[in-house]
Structures are given as structure tokens and as C-alpha cells.
Amino acid sequence: MKKLFVVLALAVTMIMGGQAMAQTRGALLLSGAFPLSDYADFDGFDDFALMHADEEDAGAGIGFGVGFKWYFNVGVKGLGVMLSVDGIYNGPNANLKNAYREWENHYDGELIDGSRSFNATPKFIHVPVMLGLNYIYHVNPNFGIYAEAGLGGNMRFLTKMESVTQGNLIGAETKITTTQNYDMGFSFAYQAGVGFEVAKNLVIGCSFYDLGKAQVKGEETIVTKNTVAGNTNSTTKNQFNTFGTVHPYIIMARIGFSF
């Protein structure tokens, strides 16, 4: 966390020192987000980091991202300080989607004639903020090749998981709604990328993002409604759960426009 605070402090200092460092250009980038390693793996709910402790498989699928980058002149031709902010979305991959459907279609709980459905399943949203360096070499005035790297912090958001189970239990019609909310996660992050710039406007590139490891945890709410002879009573149970860890590695295939 100390490293993260140092990086963010440097970013603020760089922005506040804008009078001494003239902004030369910025870029808006649209990306395909391709997850790697355990972040992309799913072998079953028993190994799922969003349900079980000590697990790391996240089951993330191919997603997308939107990013902004600002480049500041440091007085050396082609070299600039880079400040980047991204929003990256990854939903569940195909194996995880199939597992959700299988779980719905094969209910094996204690309710008689029971069924289960999902109202919501978790999706990942990452917001990394990084400070680094960019170097661009112009082969000619209309074509340049660049390389860049940065480090900073990532904020991870997870949307909720909500399932509904319905059936009969000892003569009572029973409906159980289970909602798992997830806390925001913070982690150290870095990126490295290469690409080229055409006509000083079109940017095409590829970047590797390591968004750091953070534990998954949050509050679970279970609402049980029992109906007997038209009368319904309801009970609510809350508990805090700690699950596994998620470590996103992502390849970003990017296209954008300089401004």
C-alpha cells in the first residue's frame, strides 16, 4: 500500500506541476480486454475464487475497455511522462456461464420440487490509474512507433451475485433469495505497451496489464419467505464472507485517436 500511495502522490505532484511541464497531447483509446492465467480459468464452483476461500480462478471472459492517456513533455525529443486512466469490463467466460445454467437446471437442495435461478451474476470492473513514461520515434512526420510503461493502483469493483430458490418445505411454500455483495478491492498495478501512431491522429497498439492481487470479500444477505395457507412470514440473515483472491492479467488490444 505504501508503494501505491507514493505513486498516487507522484501523479498529483505531476499534475499540479503542469506549469513547468507543458501538455503536448492526449489519447482516447478503445480496447478489447483478453484475460490470462487464473483470471481467465474456471474449472468448477469448488475452485471459484468468488465462492470459496483459498481459490484463485475467476472465470473472466473477453471484455472491453475505455482509456484516456495524457502525455507531458519533459524536454527530451520523443520522451514524455504518461498519466493513464482506464475502465475495463470482464463478464463470465463460456465455461462459467454454462456452470451457472447447469446449477439452475440440476437443483439438489433440501426443498421438495425445488428450483433455482440467478437474477444476477458477478462481473468485473477495473479502474487502474497509472503514471509512467512514453517514448515515440517518428520514422517520418506521419508515422511513429512508441513504447510505454507505467505503474500505479487499481480499484476493482464486482457486481453482486443473486440467486432465488423456490419449493416446498414441510408443507410451506418457500422462497429463498440469496444476495452476495462484494467489497471494492485495491491493488498495486503496472502496464507495458507498444504500438504505432499514423498521421498523428490514429493510435494502434497492444498493452499488458497486471492489475495486482486482491482478496474477494463482502456481505451476504439471505431472505427466506415461507407461505402457509396464504400467510407469509419472512426472515433475514446477514453474514460477512471472505473468499479467495483474484489477480487479473489482461492483454489490451487498442485503437484510438490522439487529441
mmCIF file of C-alpha atoms in Angstrom:
data_model
loop_
_atom_site.group_PDB
_atom_site.id
_atom_site.type_symbol
_atom_site.label_atom_id
_atom_site.label_comp_id
_atom_site.label_asym_id
_atom_site.label_seq_id
_atom_site.Cartn_x
_atom_site.Cartn_y
_atom_site.Cartn_z
ATOM 1 C CA MET A 1 0.000 0.000 0.000
ATOM 2 C CA LYS A 2 2.943 2.359 0.675
ATOM 3 C CA LYS A 3 4.050 1.961 -2.944
ATOM 4 C CA LEU A 4 0.536 2.781 -4.116
ATOM 5 C CA PHE A 5 0.406 5.969 -2.041
ATOM 6 C CA VAL A 6 3.828 7.043 -3.358
ATOM 7 C CA VAL A 7 2.722 6.546 -6.966
ATOM 8 C CA LEU A 8 -0.516 8.470 -6.469
ATOM 9 C CA ALA A 9 1.369 11.257 -4.718
ATOM 10 C CA LEU A 10 3.736 11.471 -7.678
ATOM 11 C CA ALA A 11 0.773 11.663 -10.045
ATOM 12 C CA VAL A 12 -0.769 14.543 -8.098
ATOM 13 C CA THR A 13 2.584 16.331 -7.986
ATOM 14 C CA MET A 14 2.982 15.926 -11.736
ATOM 15 C CA ILE A 15 -0.470 17.317 -12.456
ATOM 16 C CA MET A 16 -0.035 20.241 -10.070
ATOM 17 C CA GLY A 17 3.306 20.989 -11.686
ATOM 18 C CA GLY A 18 1.723 21.433 -15.081
ATOM 19 C CA GLN A 19 3.102 24.949 -15.454
ATOM 20 C CA ALA A 20 6.620 23.522 -15.634
ATOM 21 C CA MET A 21 5.670 20.712 -17.997
ATOM 22 C CA ALA A 22 3.518 21.656 -20.972
ATOM 23 C CA GLN A 23 0.952 19.079 -22.064
ATOM 24 C CA THR A 24 1.710 18.012 -25.604
ATOM 25 C CA ARG A 25 -1.058 15.532 -26.417
ATOM 26 C CA GLY A 26 -3.657 13.115 -25.168
ATOM 27 C CA ALA A 27 -5.362 9.993 -26.486
ATOM 28 C CA LEU A 28 -8.752 8.291 -26.210
ATOM 29 C CA LEU A 29 -8.407 4.510 -26.577
ATOM 30 C CA LEU A 30 -10.945 1.715 -27.085
ATOM 31 C CA SER A 31 -9.740 -1.789 -26.274
ATOM 32 C CA GLY A 32 -10.548 -5.464 -26.342
ATOM 33 C CA ALA A 33 -9.638 -6.933 -22.928
ATOM 34 C CA PHE A 34 -8.296 -10.512 -23.105
ATOM 35 C CA PRO A 35 -7.851 -12.154 -19.670
ATOM 36 C CA LEU A 36 -4.947 -14.521 -18.941
ATOM 37 C CA SER A 37 -3.906 -17.169 -16.395
ATOM 38 C CA ASP A 38 -6.106 -17.838 -13.317
ATOM 39 C CA TYR A 39 -8.129 -14.726 -14.052
ATOM 40 C CA ALA A 40 -9.477 -16.474 -17.171
ATOM 41 C CA ASP A 41 -9.722 -20.012 -15.723
ATOM 42 C CA PHE A 42 -12.829 -21.786 -14.472
ATOM 43 C CA ASP A 43 -12.780 -25.494 -13.583
ATOM 44 C CA GLY A 44 -15.854 -25.655 -11.359
ATOM 45 C CA PHE A 45 -17.504 -23.828 -8.471
ATOM 46 C CA ASP A 46 -15.312 -25.673 -5.937
ATOM 47 C CA ASP A 47 -12.299 -23.769 -7.353
ATOM 48 C CA PHE A 48 -14.120 -20.467 -7.886
ATOM 49 C CA ALA A 49 -12.496 -17.523 -6.069
ATOM 50 C CA LEU A 50 -15.817 -15.669 -5.799
ATOM 51 C CA MET A 51 -17.369 -18.513 -3.778
ATOM 52 C CA HIS A 52 -14.569 -20.269 -1.886
ATOM 53 C CA ALA A 53 -11.596 -19.247 0.223
ATOM 54 C CA ASP A 54 -8.020 -20.036 -0.864
ATOM 55 C CA GLU A 55 -9.003 -20.204 -4.549
ATOM 56 C CA GLU A 56 -7.809 -18.010 -7.441
ATOM 57 C CA ASP A 57 -9.847 -18.975 -10.537
ATOM 58 C CA ALA A 58 -12.027 -16.034 -11.593
ATOM 59 C CA GLY A 59 -13.663 -17.283 -14.811
ATOM 60 C CA ALA A 60 -13.341 -13.929 -16.594
ATOM 61 C CA GLY A 61 -14.278 -13.728 -20.262
ATOM 62 C CA ILE A 62 -13.149 -11.421 -23.048
ATOM 63 C CA GLY A 63 -14.249 -7.879 -22.293
ATOM 64 C CA PHE A 64 -13.610 -4.312 -23.343
ATOM 65 C CA GLY A 65 -12.057 -1.128 -22.061
ATOM 66 C CA VAL A 66 -12.079 2.631 -22.486
ATOM 67 C CA GLY A 67 -8.993 4.618 -21.562
ATOM 68 C CA PHE A 68 -7.561 8.117 -21.526
ATOM 69 C CA LYS A 69 -3.860 8.939 -21.633
ATOM 70 C CA TRP A 70 -2.120 12.267 -21.271
ATOM 71 C CA TYR A 71 1.489 12.826 -22.331
ATOM 72 C CA PHE A 72 3.637 15.622 -20.904
ATOM 73 C CA ASN A 73 6.810 16.969 -22.499
ATOM 74 C CA VAL A 74 9.973 16.613 -20.399
ATOM 75 C CA GLY A 75 12.337 18.436 -22.751
ATOM 76 C CA VAL A 76 13.718 15.309 -24.483
ATOM 77 C CA LYS A 77 12.591 14.673 -28.050
ATOM 78 C CA GLY A 78 10.118 11.785 -28.193
ATOM 79 C CA LEU A 79 10.056 11.227 -24.423
ATOM 80 C CA GLY A 80 7.088 12.100 -22.252
ATOM 81 C CA VAL A 81 5.558 11.442 -18.861
ATOM 82 C CA MET A 82 2.329 9.453 -19.205
ATOM 83 C CA LEU A 83 -0.735 9.623 -16.975
ATOM 84 C CA SER A 84 -3.396 6.994 -17.755
ATOM 85 C CA VAL A 85 -6.898 6.196 -16.506
ATOM 86 C CA ASP A 86 -8.799 3.119 -17.739
ATOM 87 C CA GLY A 87 -12.147 1.464 -17.262
ATOM 88 C CA ILE A 88 -12.040 -2.304 -18.002
ATOM 89 C CA TYR A 89 -15.015 -4.691 -18.019
ATOM 90 C CA ASN A 90 -14.929 -8.517 -17.988
ATOM 91 C CA GLY A 91 -18.003 -10.703 -17.663
ATOM 92 C CA PRO A 92 -18.065 -14.503 -17.121
ATOM 93 C CA ASN A 93 -16.435 -16.761 -19.710
ATOM 94 C CA ALA A 94 -18.268 -19.523 -21.592
ATOM 95 C CA ASN A 95 -17.407 -22.274 -19.062
ATOM 96 C CA LEU A 96 -18.688 -20.208 -16.149
ATOM 97 C CA LYS A 97 -21.895 -19.295 -17.992
ATOM 98 C CA ASN A 98 -22.529 -22.987 -18.665
ATOM 99 C CA ALA A 99 -21.899 -23.800 -14.994
ATOM 100 C CA TYR A 100 -24.499 -21.241 -13.914
ATOM 101 C CA ARG A 101 -27.048 -22.834 -16.291
ATOM 102 C CA GLU A 102 -26.201 -26.350 -15.081
ATOM 103 C CA TRP A 103 -26.600 -25.248 -11.477
ATOM 104 C CA GLU A 104 -30.035 -23.825 -12.278
ATOM 105 C CA ASN A 105 -31.172 -26.955 -14.150
ATOM 106 C CA HIS A 106 -29.960 -29.526 -11.603
ATOM 107 C CA TYR A 107 -31.307 -28.426 -8.230
ATOM 108 C CA ASP A 108 -30.181 -30.767 -5.412
ATOM 109 C CA GLY A 109 -31.169 -28.852 -2.268
ATOM 110 C CA GLU A 110 -33.446 -29.739 0.638
ATOM 111 C CA LEU A 111 -36.645 -28.214 -0.820
ATOM 112 C CA ILE A 112 -39.218 -30.548 -2.411
ATOM 113 C CA ASP A 113 -39.844 -29.787 -6.093
ATOM 114 C CA GLY A 114 -37.210 -27.112 -5.706
ATOM 115 C CA SER A 115 -35.795 -24.921 -8.442
ATOM 116 C CA ARG A 116 -33.033 -22.320 -8.557
ATOM 117 C CA SER A 117 -32.397 -19.319 -10.810
ATOM 118 C CA PHE A 118 -29.931 -16.450 -10.944
ATOM 119 C CA ASN A 119 -31.166 -12.868 -11.006
ATOM 120 C CA ALA A 120 -27.592 -11.564 -11.252
ATOM 121 C CA THR A 121 -24.098 -12.982 -11.680
ATOM 122 C CA PRO A 122 -20.811 -11.175 -10.890
ATOM 123 C CA LYS A 123 -18.948 -9.066 -13.459
ATOM 124 C CA PHE A 124 -15.564 -7.395 -13.046
ATOM 125 C CA ILE A 125 -14.955 -3.661 -13.477
ATOM 126 C CA HIS A 126 -11.399 -2.391 -13.028
ATOM 127 C CA VAL A 127 -10.294 1.239 -12.839
ATOM 128 C CA PRO A 128 -6.466 1.437 -12.937
ATOM 129 C CA VAL A 129 -4.733 4.817 -12.616
ATOM 130 C CA MET A 130 -1.036 4.848 -13.548
ATOM 131 C CA LEU A 131 1.903 7.146 -14.050
ATOM 132 C CA GLY A 132 4.803 6.261 -16.336
ATOM 133 C CA LEU A 133 6.903 7.076 -19.386
ATOM 134 C CA ASN A 134 6.190 7.033 -23.129
ATOM 135 C CA TYR A 135 8.751 7.214 -25.921
ATOM 136 C CA ILE A 136 7.765 7.687 -29.559
ATOM 137 C CA TYR A 137 10.125 7.560 -32.532
ATOM 138 C CA HIS A 138 8.841 9.199 -35.698
ATOM 139 C CA VAL A 139 10.029 7.358 -38.811
ATOM 140 C CA ASN A 140 8.542 10.254 -40.744
ATOM 141 C CA PRO A 141 6.106 13.066 -39.843
ATOM 142 C CA ASN A 142 3.106 10.769 -40.432
ATOM 143 C CA PHE A 143 4.284 7.519 -38.818
ATOM 144 C CA GLY A 144 5.674 6.882 -35.339
ATOM 145 C CA ILE A 145 6.466 3.825 -33.228
ATOM 146 C CA TYR A 146 6.054 4.028 -29.462
ATOM 147 C CA ALA A 147 6.781 2.072 -26.289
ATOM 148 C CA GLU A 148 5.488 2.905 -22.819
ATOM 149 C CA ALA A 149 5.266 1.626 -19.275
ATOM 150 C CA GLY A 150 3.549 2.767 -16.113
ATOM 151 C CA LEU A 151 2.667 1.795 -12.567
ATOM 152 C CA GLY A 152 0.066 2.838 -10.042
ATOM 153 C CA GLY A 153 -3.058 1.430 -8.407
ATOM 154 C CA ASN A 154 -6.194 -0.444 -9.410
ATOM 155 C CA MET A 155 -9.712 -0.225 -7.986
ATOM 156 C CA ARG A 156 -11.660 -3.445 -8.523
ATOM 157 C CA PHE A 157 -15.457 -3.482 -8.488
ATOM 158 C CA LEU A 158 -17.553 -6.656 -8.559
ATOM 159 C CA THR A 159 -21.266 -6.640 -9.271
ATOM 160 C CA LYS A 160 -23.479 -8.732 -6.998
ATOM 161 C CA MET A 161 -24.486 -12.393 -7.250
ATOM 162 C CA GLU A 162 -28.165 -13.070 -6.547
ATOM 163 C CA SER A 163 -29.931 -16.437 -6.669
ATOM 164 C CA VAL A 164 -33.537 -17.409 -5.944
ATOM 165 C CA THR A 165 -34.531 -20.883 -4.715
ATOM 166 C CA GLN A 166 -38.206 -21.892 -4.572
ATOM 167 C CA GLY A 167 -40.041 -25.036 -3.498
ATOM 168 C CA ASN A 168 -41.909 -26.709 -0.630
ATOM 169 C CA LEU A 169 -40.593 -27.394 2.858
ATOM 170 C CA ILE A 170 -42.780 -29.246 5.380
ATOM 171 C CA GLY A 171 -45.996 -28.004 3.758
ATOM 172 C CA ALA A 172 -44.836 -24.435 3.340
ATOM 173 C CA GLU A 173 -44.169 -22.689 0.041
ATOM 174 C CA THR A 174 -40.640 -21.398 0.471
ATOM 175 C CA LYS A 175 -38.673 -18.756 -1.418
ATOM 176 C CA ILE A 176 -35.043 -18.103 -0.528
ATOM 177 C CA THR A 177 -33.268 -15.085 -2.061
ATOM 178 C CA THR A 178 -29.508 -15.045 -1.536
ATOM 179 C CA THR A 179 -27.596 -11.873 -2.408
ATOM 180 C CA GLN A 180 -23.814 -11.746 -2.206
ATOM 181 C CA ASN A 181 -22.389 -8.228 -2.424
ATOM 182 C CA TYR A 182 -18.658 -7.733 -2.929
ATOM 183 C CA ASP A 183 -16.470 -5.025 -1.444
ATOM 184 C CA MET A 184 -14.231 -2.823 -3.572
ATOM 185 C CA GLY A 185 -10.682 -4.156 -3.864
ATOM 186 C CA PHE A 186 -7.429 -2.158 -4.104
ATOM 187 C CA SER A 187 -4.139 -3.418 -5.525
ATOM 188 C CA PHE A 188 -0.796 -2.306 -6.975
ATOM 189 C CA ALA A 189 -0.788 -2.373 -10.810
ATOM 190 C CA TYR A 190 1.523 -1.874 -13.763
ATOM 191 C CA GLN A 191 1.351 -1.833 -17.565
ATOM 192 C CA ALA A 192 3.673 -2.064 -20.575
ATOM 193 C CA GLY A 193 2.741 -1.461 -24.199
ATOM 194 C CA VAL A 194 3.900 -0.912 -27.763
ATOM 195 C CA GLY A 195 2.224 0.423 -30.882
ATOM 196 C CA PHE A 196 2.298 2.987 -33.624
ATOM 197 C CA GLU A 197 0.765 6.322 -34.500
ATOM 198 C CA VAL A 198 -0.422 7.198 -38.002
ATOM 199 C CA ALA A 199 -0.858 10.756 -39.279
ATOM 200 C CA LYS A 200 -0.508 11.990 -35.665
ATOM 201 C CA ASN A 201 -4.129 11.020 -35.001
ATOM 202 C CA LEU A 202 -4.715 7.255 -35.254
ATOM 203 C CA VAL A 203 -3.174 5.112 -32.498
ATOM 204 C CA ILE A 204 -2.982 1.301 -32.716
ATOM 205 C CA GLY A 205 -1.264 -0.719 -30.026
ATOM 206 C CA CYS A 206 -1.164 -3.582 -27.556
ATOM 207 C CA SER A 207 -0.602 -3.406 -23.794
ATOM 208 C CA PHE A 208 -0.104 -5.912 -20.993
ATOM 209 C CA TYR A 209 -1.783 -5.061 -17.682
ATOM 210 C CA ASP A 210 -1.012 -6.685 -14.335
ATOM 211 C CA LEU A 211 -3.692 -5.311 -12.014
ATOM 212 C CA GLY A 212 -2.412 -6.936 -8.850
ATOM 213 C CA LYS A 213 -3.854 -9.428 -6.378
ATOM 214 C CA ALA A 214 -6.720 -8.576 -4.020
ATOM 215 C CA GLN A 215 -8.943 -10.724 -1.824
ATOM 216 C CA VAL A 216 -12.657 -11.102 -2.541
ATOM 217 C CA LYS A 217 -14.981 -10.415 0.378
ATOM 218 C CA GLY A 218 -18.363 -8.895 1.140
ATOM 219 C CA GLU A 219 -21.702 -9.180 2.897
ATOM 220 C CA GLU A 220 -24.229 -11.896 2.083
ATOM 221 C CA THR A 221 -27.957 -11.407 2.729
ATOM 222 C CA ILE A 222 -30.356 -14.373 2.815
ATOM 223 C CA VAL A 223 -34.088 -13.598 2.818
ATOM 224 C CA THR A 224 -36.395 -16.586 3.451
ATOM 225 C CA LYS A 225 -40.155 -16.294 2.896
ATOM 226 C CA ASN A 226 -42.486 -19.106 3.998
ATOM 227 C CA THR A 227 -46.152 -19.104 2.960
ATOM 228 C CA VAL A 228 -48.705 -21.350 4.687
ATOM 229 C CA ALA A 229 -52.454 -21.049 3.972
ATOM 230 C CA GLY A 230 -51.955 -17.625 2.414
ATOM 231 C CA ASN A 231 -49.950 -16.255 5.363
ATOM 232 C CA THR A 232 -46.332 -15.262 4.728
ATOM 233 C CA ASN A 233 -43.548 -14.685 7.198
ATOM 234 C CA SER A 234 -40.073 -13.520 6.320
ATOM 235 C CA THR A 235 -36.659 -13.829 7.963
ATOM 236 C CA THR A 236 -33.416 -12.117 7.008
ATOM 237 C CA LYS A 237 -29.898 -13.312 7.775
ATOM 238 C CA ASN A 238 -26.731 -11.280 7.144
ATOM 239 C CA GLN A 239 -23.178 -12.557 7.263
ATOM 240 C CA PHE A 240 -19.787 -11.351 6.081
ATOM 241 C CA ASN A 241 -17.880 -13.756 3.834
ATOM 242 C CA THR A 242 -14.201 -13.889 2.900
ATOM 243 C CA PHE A 243 -13.397 -15.761 -0.300
ATOM 244 C CA GLY A 244 -10.325 -16.303 -2.483
ATOM 245 C CA THR A 245 -8.059 -13.868 -4.302
ATOM 246 C CA VAL A 246 -8.242 -12.510 -7.838
ATOM 247 C CA HIS A 247 -5.143 -11.464 -9.800
ATOM 248 C CA PRO A 248 -6.078 -10.017 -13.207
ATOM 249 C CA TYR A 249 -3.584 -10.309 -16.062
ATOM 250 C CA ILE A 250 -5.019 -8.710 -19.210
ATOM 251 C CA ILE A 251 -3.850 -8.130 -22.771
ATOM 252 C CA MET A 252 -5.393 -4.929 -24.147
ATOM 253 C CA ALA A 253 -5.677 -4.680 -27.953
ATOM 254 C CA ARG A 254 -6.155 -0.958 -28.553
ATOM 255 C CA ILE A 255 -7.227 1.543 -31.148
ATOM 256 C CA GLY A 256 -7.741 5.226 -30.524
ATOM 257 C CA PHE A 257 -7.303 8.823 -31.510
ATOM 258 C CA SER A 258 -4.828 11.451 -30.374
ATOM 259 C CA PHE A 259 -6.030 14.932 -29.485
#
